[in-house]
mmCIF file of C-alpha atoms and ligand atoms in Angstrom:
data_model
loop_
_atom_site.group_PDB
_atom_site.id
_atom_site.type_symbol
_atom_site.label_atom_id
_atom_site.label_comp_id
_atom_site.label_asym_id
_atom_site.label_seq_id
_atom_site.Cartn_x
_atom_site.Cartn_y
_atom_site.Cartn_z
ATOM 1 C CA MET A 1 91.886 110.489 66.794
ATOM 2 C CA GLU A 2 90.407 111.166 70.236
ATOM 3 C CA ARG A 3 93.139 112.030 72.724
ATOM 4 C CA LEU A 4 93.021 112.209 76.490
ATOM 5 C CA LYS A 5 94.407 115.565 77.637
ATOM 6 C CA ILE A 6 96.529 115.406 80.762
ATOM 7 C CA ALA A 7 97.673 118.495 82.654
ATOM 8 C CA ILE A 8 101.092 118.228 84.270
ATOM 9 C CA GLN A 9 102.999 120.830 86.251
ATOM 10 C CA LYS A 10 105.382 122.572 83.867
ATOM 11 C CA LYS A 11 108.179 123.151 86.322
ATOM 12 C CA GLY A 12 108.240 122.385 90.024
ATOM 13 C CA ARG A 13 108.157 119.679 92.624
ATOM 14 C CA LEU A 14 105.610 117.529 90.800
ATOM 15 C CA SER A 15 107.036 117.689 87.281
ATOM 16 C CA GLU A 16 109.797 115.144 87.301
ATOM 17 C CA ASP A 17 107.962 112.323 89.076
ATOM 18 C CA SER A 18 104.817 112.906 87.018
ATOM 19 C CA LEU A 19 106.724 112.652 83.735
ATOM 20 C CA GLN A 20 108.724 109.663 84.922
ATOM 21 C CA LEU A 21 105.571 107.784 85.887
ATOM 22 C CA ILE A 22 104.095 108.346 82.431
ATOM 23 C CA LYS A 23 107.340 107.386 80.707
ATOM 24 C CA ASP A 24 107.439 104.179 82.748
ATOM 25 C CA CYS A 25 103.999 103.415 81.282
ATOM 26 C CA GLY A 26 105.671 103.172 77.865
ATOM 27 C CA VAL A 27 104.125 106.434 76.664
ATOM 28 C CA HIS A 28 106.603 108.274 74.418
ATOM 29 C CA PHE A 29 106.646 112.050 74.071
ATOM 30 C CA ASN A 30 108.970 114.971 73.775
ATOM 31 C CA SER A 31 109.087 116.899 77.051
ATOM 32 C CA SER A 32 111.342 119.808 76.259
ATOM 33 C CA SER A 33 110.756 122.345 79.019
ATOM 34 C CA ARG A 34 109.826 125.157 76.631
ATOM 35 C CA VAL A 35 106.752 123.567 75.081
ATOM 36 C CA LEU A 36 103.264 124.034 76.488
ATOM 37 C CA ARG A 37 101.738 120.998 74.847
ATOM 38 C CA ALA A 38 102.996 117.747 73.455
ATOM 39 C CA GLU A 39 101.419 114.676 71.923
ATOM 40 C CA SER A 40 102.518 111.143 72.511
ATOM 41 C CA SER A 41 103.670 109.308 69.419
ATOM 42 C CA ASN A 42 102.446 105.909 70.608
ATOM 43 C CA PHE A 43 99.487 106.497 72.963
ATOM 44 C CA PRO A 44 96.324 108.620 72.490
ATOM 45 C CA ILE A 45 97.280 111.263 75.012
ATOM 46 C CA GLU A 46 98.129 114.948 74.824
ATOM 47 C CA PHE A 47 100.099 116.807 77.494
ATOM 48 C CA LEU A 48 99.459 120.325 78.718
ATOM 49 C CA PHE A 49 102.263 121.761 80.846
ATOM 50 C CA LEU A 50 100.820 124.265 83.317
ATOM 51 C CA ARG A 51 101.292 125.923 86.699
ATOM 52 C CA ASP A 52 99.995 123.562 89.352
ATOM 53 C CA ASP A 53 97.519 126.181 90.661
ATOM 54 C CA ASP A 54 95.779 126.230 87.288
ATOM 55 C CA ILE A 55 95.360 122.478 86.917
ATOM 56 C CA PRO A 56 92.140 121.876 88.931
ATOM 57 C CA SER A 57 90.221 124.661 87.153
ATOM 58 C CA TYR A 58 91.465 123.544 83.733
ATOM 59 C CA VAL A 59 90.270 120.024 84.415
ATOM 60 C CA TYR A 60 86.966 121.358 85.716
ATOM 61 C CA ASP A 61 86.502 123.541 82.610
ATOM 62 C CA GLY A 62 87.364 120.648 80.322
ATOM 63 C CA VAL A 63 90.513 122.273 78.917
ATOM 64 C CA ALA A 64 92.249 119.166 80.255
ATOM 65 C CA ASP A 65 90.568 115.830 81.021
ATOM 66 C CA ILE A 66 92.833 114.694 83.819
ATOM 67 C CA GLY A 67 95.761 116.139 85.742
ATOM 68 C CA ILE A 68 98.364 115.514 88.405
ATOM 69 C CA VAL A 69 98.397 117.890 91.396
ATOM 70 C CA GLY A 70 99.114 117.867 95.103
ATOM 71 C CA ARG A 71 96.093 116.770 97.108
ATOM 72 C CA ASN A 72 96.454 120.095 98.939
ATOM 73 C CA GLU A 73 95.827 122.012 95.719
ATOM 74 C CA HIS A 74 92.795 119.874 94.876
ATOM 75 C CA ASP A 75 91.297 120.194 98.361
ATOM 76 C CA GLU A 76 91.987 123.913 98.569
ATOM 77 C CA GLN A 77 90.322 124.742 95.262
ATOM 78 C CA ASN A 78 87.571 122.251 95.960
ATOM 79 C CA PHE A 79 86.277 121.719 92.422
ATOM 80 C CA PRO A 80 84.006 118.682 92.106
ATOM 81 C CA LEU A 81 86.598 116.422 90.441
ATOM 82 C CA ASP A 82 87.310 112.745 90.884
ATOM 83 C CA ILE A 83 90.537 111.635 92.526
ATOM 84 C CA VAL A 84 91.282 108.524 90.480
ATOM 85 C CA ARG A 85 94.633 107.593 92.033
ATOM 86 C CA ASP A 86 96.854 108.597 94.915
ATOM 87 C CA LEU A 87 100.335 108.570 93.393
ATOM 88 C CA GLY A 88 102.347 108.640 96.603
ATOM 89 C CA PHE A 89 105.067 111.102 95.599
ATOM 90 C CA ALA A 90 105.527 114.786 96.577
ATOM 91 C CA LYS A 91 104.606 113.930 100.128
ATOM 92 C CA CYS A 92 104.302 116.878 102.488
ATOM 93 C CA ARG A 93 102.155 118.108 105.343
ATOM 94 C CA LEU A 94 100.186 121.237 105.991
ATOM 95 C CA SER A 95 101.108 122.478 109.431
ATOM 96 C CA ILE A 96 100.502 125.246 111.897
ATOM 97 C CA ALA A 97 103.768 126.935 112.858
ATOM 98 C CA VAL A 98 104.356 129.678 115.387
ATOM 99 C CA PRO A 99 107.356 131.773 116.507
ATOM 100 C CA ASN A 100 109.598 129.837 118.910
ATOM 101 C CA GLU A 101 108.537 132.031 121.850
ATOM 102 C CA PHE A 102 104.794 131.482 121.245
ATOM 103 C CA GLU A 103 103.349 129.290 123.994
ATOM 104 C CA TYR A 104 101.233 126.878 122.075
ATOM 105 C CA ASP A 105 99.119 124.224 123.832
ATOM 106 C CA SER A 106 96.592 123.190 121.248
ATOM 107 C CA VAL A 107 94.672 124.521 118.302
ATOM 108 C CA LYS A 108 92.657 126.527 120.850
ATOM 109 C CA SER A 109 95.758 128.692 121.335
ATOM 110 C CA LEU A 110 94.968 130.158 117.917
ATOM 111 C CA GLU A 111 91.695 131.702 119.104
ATOM 112 C CA GLY A 112 91.587 135.334 117.954
ATOM 113 C CA LYS A 113 95.071 135.129 116.402
ATOM 114 C CA ARG A 114 96.127 136.208 112.929
ATOM 115 C CA ILE A 115 97.159 133.283 110.743
ATOM 116 C CA ALA A 116 98.770 133.722 107.329
ATOM 117 C CA THR A 117 98.379 130.923 104.798
ATOM 118 C CA SER A 118 98.016 130.056 101.126
ATOM 119 C CA TYR A 119 95.450 127.441 102.157
ATOM 120 C CA PRO A 120 92.510 129.353 103.677
ATOM 121 C CA THR A 121 89.933 126.722 102.722
ATOM 122 C CA ILE A 122 91.713 123.731 104.268
ATOM 123 C CA LEU A 123 92.777 125.755 107.307
ATOM 124 C CA GLY A 124 89.309 127.263 107.694
ATOM 125 C CA ALA A 125 87.737 123.822 107.752
ATOM 126 C CA TYR A 126 90.218 122.642 110.386
ATOM 127 C CA LEU A 127 89.624 125.658 112.641
ATOM 128 C CA LYS A 128 85.885 125.310 112.279
ATOM 129 C CA GLU A 129 86.043 121.606 113.105
ATOM 130 C CA ASN A 130 87.775 122.593 116.343
ATOM 131 C CA GLY A 131 85.471 125.500 117.125
ATOM 132 C CA VAL A 132 88.313 128.016 116.915
ATOM 133 C CA SER A 133 87.856 131.414 115.334
ATOM 134 C CA SER A 134 90.985 133.119 114.087
ATOM 135 C CA ARG A 135 91.677 135.816 111.538
ATOM 136 C CA VAL A 136 92.917 134.008 108.453
ATOM 137 C CA TYR A 137 94.925 136.017 105.915
ATOM 138 C CA GLU A 138 95.456 134.586 102.483
ATOM 139 C CA ILE A 139 99.005 135.150 101.261
ATOM 140 C CA SER A 140 100.241 133.718 97.975
ATOM 141 C CA GLY A 141 103.910 133.189 98.813
ATOM 142 C CA SER A 142 106.650 133.558 101.462
ATOM 143 C CA VAL A 143 104.152 132.878 104.211
ATOM 144 C CA GLU A 144 107.000 131.962 106.547
ATOM 145 C CA ILE A 145 108.259 135.548 106.829
ATOM 146 C CA THR A 146 104.922 137.054 107.925
ATOM 147 C CA PRO A 147 105.332 136.552 111.706
ATOM 148 C CA SER A 148 108.757 138.241 111.770
ATOM 149 C CA VAL A 149 107.446 141.304 109.924
ATOM 150 C CA GLY A 150 104.540 141.539 112.330
ATOM 151 C CA VAL A 151 101.622 140.793 110.030
ATOM 152 C CA SER A 152 100.699 137.441 111.562
ATOM 153 C CA ASP A 153 100.903 135.565 114.856
ATOM 154 C CA ALA A 154 101.067 132.121 113.275
ATOM 155 C CA ILE A 155 101.235 130.549 109.848
ATOM 156 C CA CYS A 156 99.808 127.509 108.152
ATOM 157 C CA ASP A 157 102.067 126.245 105.373
ATOM 158 C CA LEU A 158 103.370 123.158 103.613
ATOM 159 C CA VAL A 159 106.338 121.484 105.247
ATOM 160 C CA SER A 160 108.562 118.686 104.085
ATOM 161 C CA THR A 161 111.939 118.780 105.850
ATOM 162 C CA GLY A 162 111.081 121.610 108.253
ATOM 163 C CA ALA A 163 114.208 123.568 107.264
ATOM 164 C CA THR A 164 112.262 126.586 106.018
ATOM 165 C CA LEU A 165 110.410 126.929 109.328
ATOM 166 C CA ALA A 166 113.571 126.516 111.393
ATOM 167 C CA SER A 167 115.465 129.123 109.413
ATOM 168 C CA ASN A 168 112.648 131.590 110.032
ATOM 169 C CA GLY A 169 112.540 131.074 113.794
ATOM 170 C CA LEU A 170 109.288 129.126 113.643
ATOM 171 C CA LYS A 171 108.291 125.836 115.264
ATOM 172 C CA GLU A 172 105.894 123.344 113.767
ATOM 173 C CA VAL A 173 103.168 122.729 116.347
ATOM 174 C CA ASP A 174 100.388 120.918 114.511
ATOM 175 C CA ALA A 175 100.797 118.859 111.338
ATOM 176 C CA PHE A 176 97.093 118.438 110.756
ATOM 177 C CA TYR A 177 96.941 117.467 107.082
ATOM 178 C CA THR A 178 99.042 115.267 104.776
ATOM 179 C CA SER A 179 99.294 115.538 101.043
ATOM 180 C CA THR A 180 100.692 113.486 98.181
ATOM 181 C CA ALA A 181 100.329 113.872 94.448
ATOM 182 C CA VAL A 182 96.984 112.671 93.118
ATOM 183 C CA MET A 183 95.563 112.110 89.679
ATOM 184 C CA ILE A 184 92.359 114.076 89.235
ATOM 185 C CA ALA A 185 89.809 113.610 86.479
ATOM 186 C CA HIS A 186 86.743 115.399 85.219
ATOM 187 C CA PRO A 187 83.782 113.479 86.666
ATOM 188 C CA ASN A 188 81.928 113.195 83.338
ATOM 189 C CA LEU A 189 84.436 112.140 80.727
ATOM 190 C CA PRO A 190 82.986 110.857 77.456
ATOM 191 C CA ALA A 191 83.205 107.094 77.016
ATOM 192 C CA ALA A 192 86.082 107.212 74.522
ATOM 193 C CA LYS A 193 88.231 109.252 76.906
ATOM 194 C CA LYS A 194 87.270 107.121 79.852
ATOM 195 C CA GLU A 195 88.529 104.127 77.954
ATOM 196 C CA ILE A 196 91.904 105.780 77.327
ATOM 197 C CA LEU A 197 92.060 106.721 81.009
ATOM 198 C CA GLU A 198 91.382 103.117 82.016
ATOM 199 C CA ARG A 199 94.239 101.958 79.761
ATOM 200 C CA LEU A 200 96.584 104.518 81.273
ATOM 201 C CA LEU A 201 95.550 103.602 84.834
ATOM 202 C CA MET A 202 96.069 99.917 84.126
ATOM 203 C CA ARG A 203 99.631 100.670 83.031
ATOM 204 C CA MET A 204 100.253 103.000 85.968
ATOM 205 C CA ASP A 205 99.030 100.414 88.430
ATOM 206 C CA ALA A 206 101.349 97.812 86.890
ATOM 207 C CA VAL A 207 104.330 100.166 87.154
ATOM 208 C CA ARG A 208 103.542 101.211 90.711
ATOM 209 C CA LYS A 209 102.796 97.691 91.892
ATOM 210 C CA ALA A 210 106.107 96.488 90.483
ATOM 211 C CA MET A 211 107.906 99.077 92.600
ATOM 212 C CA ASP A 212 106.453 97.507 95.730
ATOM 213 C CA TYR A 213 107.753 94.023 94.989
ATOM 214 C CA LYS A 214 110.975 92.086 94.378
ATOM 215 C CA TYR A 215 111.329 88.905 92.397
ATOM 216 C CA ILE A 216 113.147 86.243 94.393
ATOM 217 C CA MET A 217 114.616 82.857 93.359
ATOM 218 C CA PHE A 218 116.299 80.322 95.626
ATOM 219 C CA ASN A 219 117.021 76.632 96.165
ATOM 220 C CA LEU A 220 115.467 74.931 99.150
ATOM 221 C CA PRO A 221 115.525 71.521 100.793
ATOM 222 C CA LYS A 222 112.274 69.970 99.547
ATOM 223 C CA LYS A 223 111.160 69.048 103.053
ATOM 224 C CA HIS A 224 110.772 72.756 103.943
ATOM 225 C CA LEU A 225 108.622 73.659 100.962
ATOM 226 C CA SER A 226 105.377 73.695 102.916
ATOM 227 C CA GLU A 227 106.767 76.363 105.254
ATOM 228 C CA VAL A 228 107.604 78.777 102.443
ATOM 229 C CA ALA A 229 104.055 79.954 101.754
ATOM 230 C CA GLY A 230 103.725 81.197 105.315
ATOM 231 C CA ILE A 231 106.923 83.207 104.984
ATOM 232 C CA ILE A 232 106.631 84.901 101.643
ATOM 233 C CA HIS A 233 103.016 86.148 101.704
ATOM 234 C CA GLY A 234 103.354 86.021 97.919
ATOM 235 C CA MET A 235 100.704 87.064 95.456
ATOM 236 C CA LYS A 236 100.059 83.503 94.408
ATOM 237 C CA SER A 237 101.654 80.225 95.279
ATOM 238 C CA PRO A 238 105.318 80.169 94.245
ATOM 239 C CA THR A 239 106.625 78.429 91.135
ATOM 240 C CA VAL A 240 108.465 75.279 92.199
ATOM 241 C CA THR A 241 110.875 73.444 89.876
ATOM 242 C CA PRO A 242 112.550 70.115 90.686
ATOM 243 C CA LEU A 243 116.351 69.978 90.774
ATOM 244 C CA VAL A 244 118.676 67.124 89.796
ATOM 245 C CA ASP A 245 119.184 66.396 93.485
ATOM 246 C CA ASP A 246 115.659 65.258 94.332
ATOM 247 C CA GLN A 247 116.010 66.384 97.951
ATOM 248 C CA TRP A 248 116.040 70.001 96.678
ATOM 249 C CA VAL A 249 113.716 72.272 94.699
ATOM 250 C CA SER A 250 114.097 75.661 93.050
ATOM 251 C CA VAL A 251 111.501 78.275 94.072
ATOM 252 C CA GLN A 252 110.543 81.532 92.320
ATOM 253 C CA THR A 253 108.138 84.093 93.701
ATOM 254 C CA VAL A 254 107.468 87.764 94.365
ATOM 255 C CA VAL A 255 107.878 89.369 97.766
ATOM 256 C CA LEU A 256 106.733 92.733 99.084
ATOM 257 C CA GLU A 257 109.732 95.024 99.232
ATOM 258 C CA ASP A 258 108.804 96.063 102.791
ATOM 259 C CA LEU A 259 108.998 92.458 103.991
ATOM 260 C CA PHE A 260 112.042 91.579 101.963
ATOM 261 C CA TRP A 261 114.782 91.452 104.654
ATOM 262 C CA ASP A 262 112.515 89.646 107.040
ATOM 263 C CA VAL A 263 111.699 87.047 104.377
ATOM 264 C CA LEU A 264 115.367 86.649 103.461
ATOM 265 C CA GLU A 265 116.347 85.886 107.053
ATOM 266 C CA LYS A 266 113.561 83.351 107.439
ATOM 267 C CA LEU A 267 114.435 81.607 104.167
ATOM 268 C CA LYS A 268 118.071 81.342 105.204
ATOM 269 C CA ALA A 269 116.963 79.843 108.489
ATOM 270 C CA LEU A 270 115.110 77.164 106.486
ATOM 271 C CA GLY A 271 118.331 76.328 104.628
ATOM 272 C CA ALA A 272 117.659 78.224 101.392
ATOM 273 C CA GLN A 273 120.701 78.630 99.159
ATOM 274 C CA GLY A 274 121.651 80.509 96.005
ATOM 275 C CA ILE A 275 119.183 83.294 96.781
ATOM 276 C CA LEU A 276 118.809 85.657 93.837
ATOM 277 C CA VAL A 277 116.778 88.861 93.947
ATOM 278 C CA THR A 278 115.801 91.185 91.103
ATOM 279 C CA ALA A 279 113.703 94.292 90.652
ATOM 280 C CA ILE A 280 110.445 93.919 88.728
ATOM 281 C CA GLU A 281 109.793 96.359 85.912
ATOM 282 C CA LYS A 282 106.042 95.897 85.457
ATOM 283 C CA MET A 283 103.507 93.724 87.202
ATOM 284 C CA ALA A 284 99.883 93.081 86.293
ATOM 285 C CA ASP A 285 97.370 90.537 87.546
HETATM 286 O O1 PRT B 301 104.999 127.333 89.489
HETATM 287 P P1 PRT B 301 103.925 126.501 90.082
HETATM 288 O O2 PRT B 301 102.749 127.292 90.586
HETATM 289 O O3 PRT B 301 103.538 125.357 89.166
HETATM 290 O O4 PRT B 301 104.596 125.760 91.346
HETATM 291 P P2 PRT B 301 104.508 126.077 92.925
HETATM 292 O O5 PRT B 301 105.727 126.825 93.304
HETATM 293 O O6 PRT B 301 103.181 126.594 93.314
HETATM 294 O O7 PRT B 301 104.539 124.601 93.502
HETATM 295 P P3 PRT B 301 105.748 123.654 93.951
HETATM 296 O O8 PRT B 301 106.405 123.077 92.753
HETATM 297 O O9 PRT B 301 106.593 124.309 94.987
HETATM 298 O O10 PRT B 301 104.882 122.539 94.717
HETATM 299 C C1 PRT B 301 103.990 121.744 94.038
HETATM 300 C C2 PRT B 301 103.387 120.746 95.026
HETATM 301 O O11 PRT B 301 104.434 119.980 95.623
HETATM 302 C C3 PRT B 301 102.663 121.350 96.214
HETATM 303 O O12 PRT B 301 101.335 121.740 95.908
HETATM 304 C C4 PRT B 301 102.693 120.188 97.201
HETATM 305 O O13 PRT B 301 101.639 119.292 96.921
HETATM 306 C C5 PRT B 301 104.016 119.501 96.889
HETATM 307 N N1 PRT B 301 105.082 119.752 97.886
HETATM 308 C C6 PRT B 301 105.802 118.791 98.516
HETATM 309 C C7 PRT B 301 105.505 120.948 98.345
HETATM 310 C C8 PRT B 301 106.513 120.692 99.274
HETATM 311 N N2 PRT B 301 106.678 119.357 99.358
HETATM 312 C C9 PRT B 301 107.169 121.814 99.939
HETATM 313 N N3 PRT B 301 108.057 121.589 100.764
HETATM 314 N N4 PRT B 301 105.151 122.219 98.039
HETATM 315 C C10 PRT B 301 105.778 123.239 98.627
HETATM 316 N N5 PRT B 301 106.760 123.094 99.561
HETATM 317 C C11 PRT B 301 107.367 124.376 100.083
HETATM 318 C C12 PRT B 301 106.610 124.960 101.257
HETATM 319 O O14 PRT B 301 105.563 125.808 100.806
HETATM 320 C C13 PRT B 301 107.687 125.756 101.981
HETATM 321 O O15 PRT B 301 107.895 127.013 101.381
HETATM 322 O O16 PRT B 301 108.676 124.149 100.558
HETATM 323 C C14 PRT B 301 108.911 124.905 101.748
HETATM 324 C C15 PRT B 301 109.066 123.982 102.921
HETATM 325 O O17 PRT B 301 109.968 122.961 102.641
HETATM 326 P P4 PRT B 301 110.913 122.385 103.800
HETATM 327 O O18 PRT B 301 111.598 121.219 103.191
HETATM 328 O O19 PRT B 301 111.886 123.488 104.156
HETATM 329 O O20 PRT B 301 110.037 122.006 104.954
HETATM 330 ZN ZN1 ZN B 302 101.653 126.885 92.218
#
């Protein structure tokens, strides 16, 4: 049987969310941390567990068909791959940071300075875009210690909470690039694999869409029914069921999680009662 090979980070910041997303798609597999590959028992997919740095080249070489990596890793390595989905998790930013005493006005302050980074391609493009020429040193790890040991004047590194910078006496001065996990794919997959990918994406979209919505049920004086559509911004018109008391109806619909509290307040103001809210597990059009 043809299987779609997906490369996932073996151990690190992307691993858990990547595996959870696939599990939520109803794809069963054994993910013991010692194995390098695993096959799903109920979906035509095979997993390769790799270091994140290796994923773009493996997808490019066809060792894997698709993979999940940080957008930063994809952009840095710059292989001609397709980004088929932005997955939203593992959010971070690539920032310029300098020692606290460094007087930084703008990116121009980096002219002629030494900058240490693990992202020379992305940084190089940013400097070029701004007409700044600096000396960029590629360092594979612990970039944040380079200014204190005197090998750089500034760094360019990934930041999420900022704690690492602070504890090294550095200040973040320019967060010029944002990254989240993305699903990458080889641009020329054979038709059979493309079809499996489409099935997987359909499931992923249903899982991820469900996370954005709540299912809401409530009773409402019938005379206010026409106002509900304007409040809920639902996907489709709500389901309305008559109640024994013919002045009232029961309404069921989905609401964007982000708008939920706002919607709840407005419904209460219309006289809604017995409001019941539940999470949605999957949602497809
Ligand atoms: O072993 P392997 O090579 O697979 O893993 P890795 O150590 O290279 O990668 P890993 O697991 O650290 O990161 C994988 C991906 O997670 C990155 O490519 C990013 O897309 C994303 N990500 C999200 C981060 C961070 N947040 C992050 N904070 N990657 C790294 N960091 C590091 C950063 O480099 C710095 O050292 O965390 C430190 C800063 O964190 P704060 O919270 O102190 O600001
Ligand atoms: Zn890595």
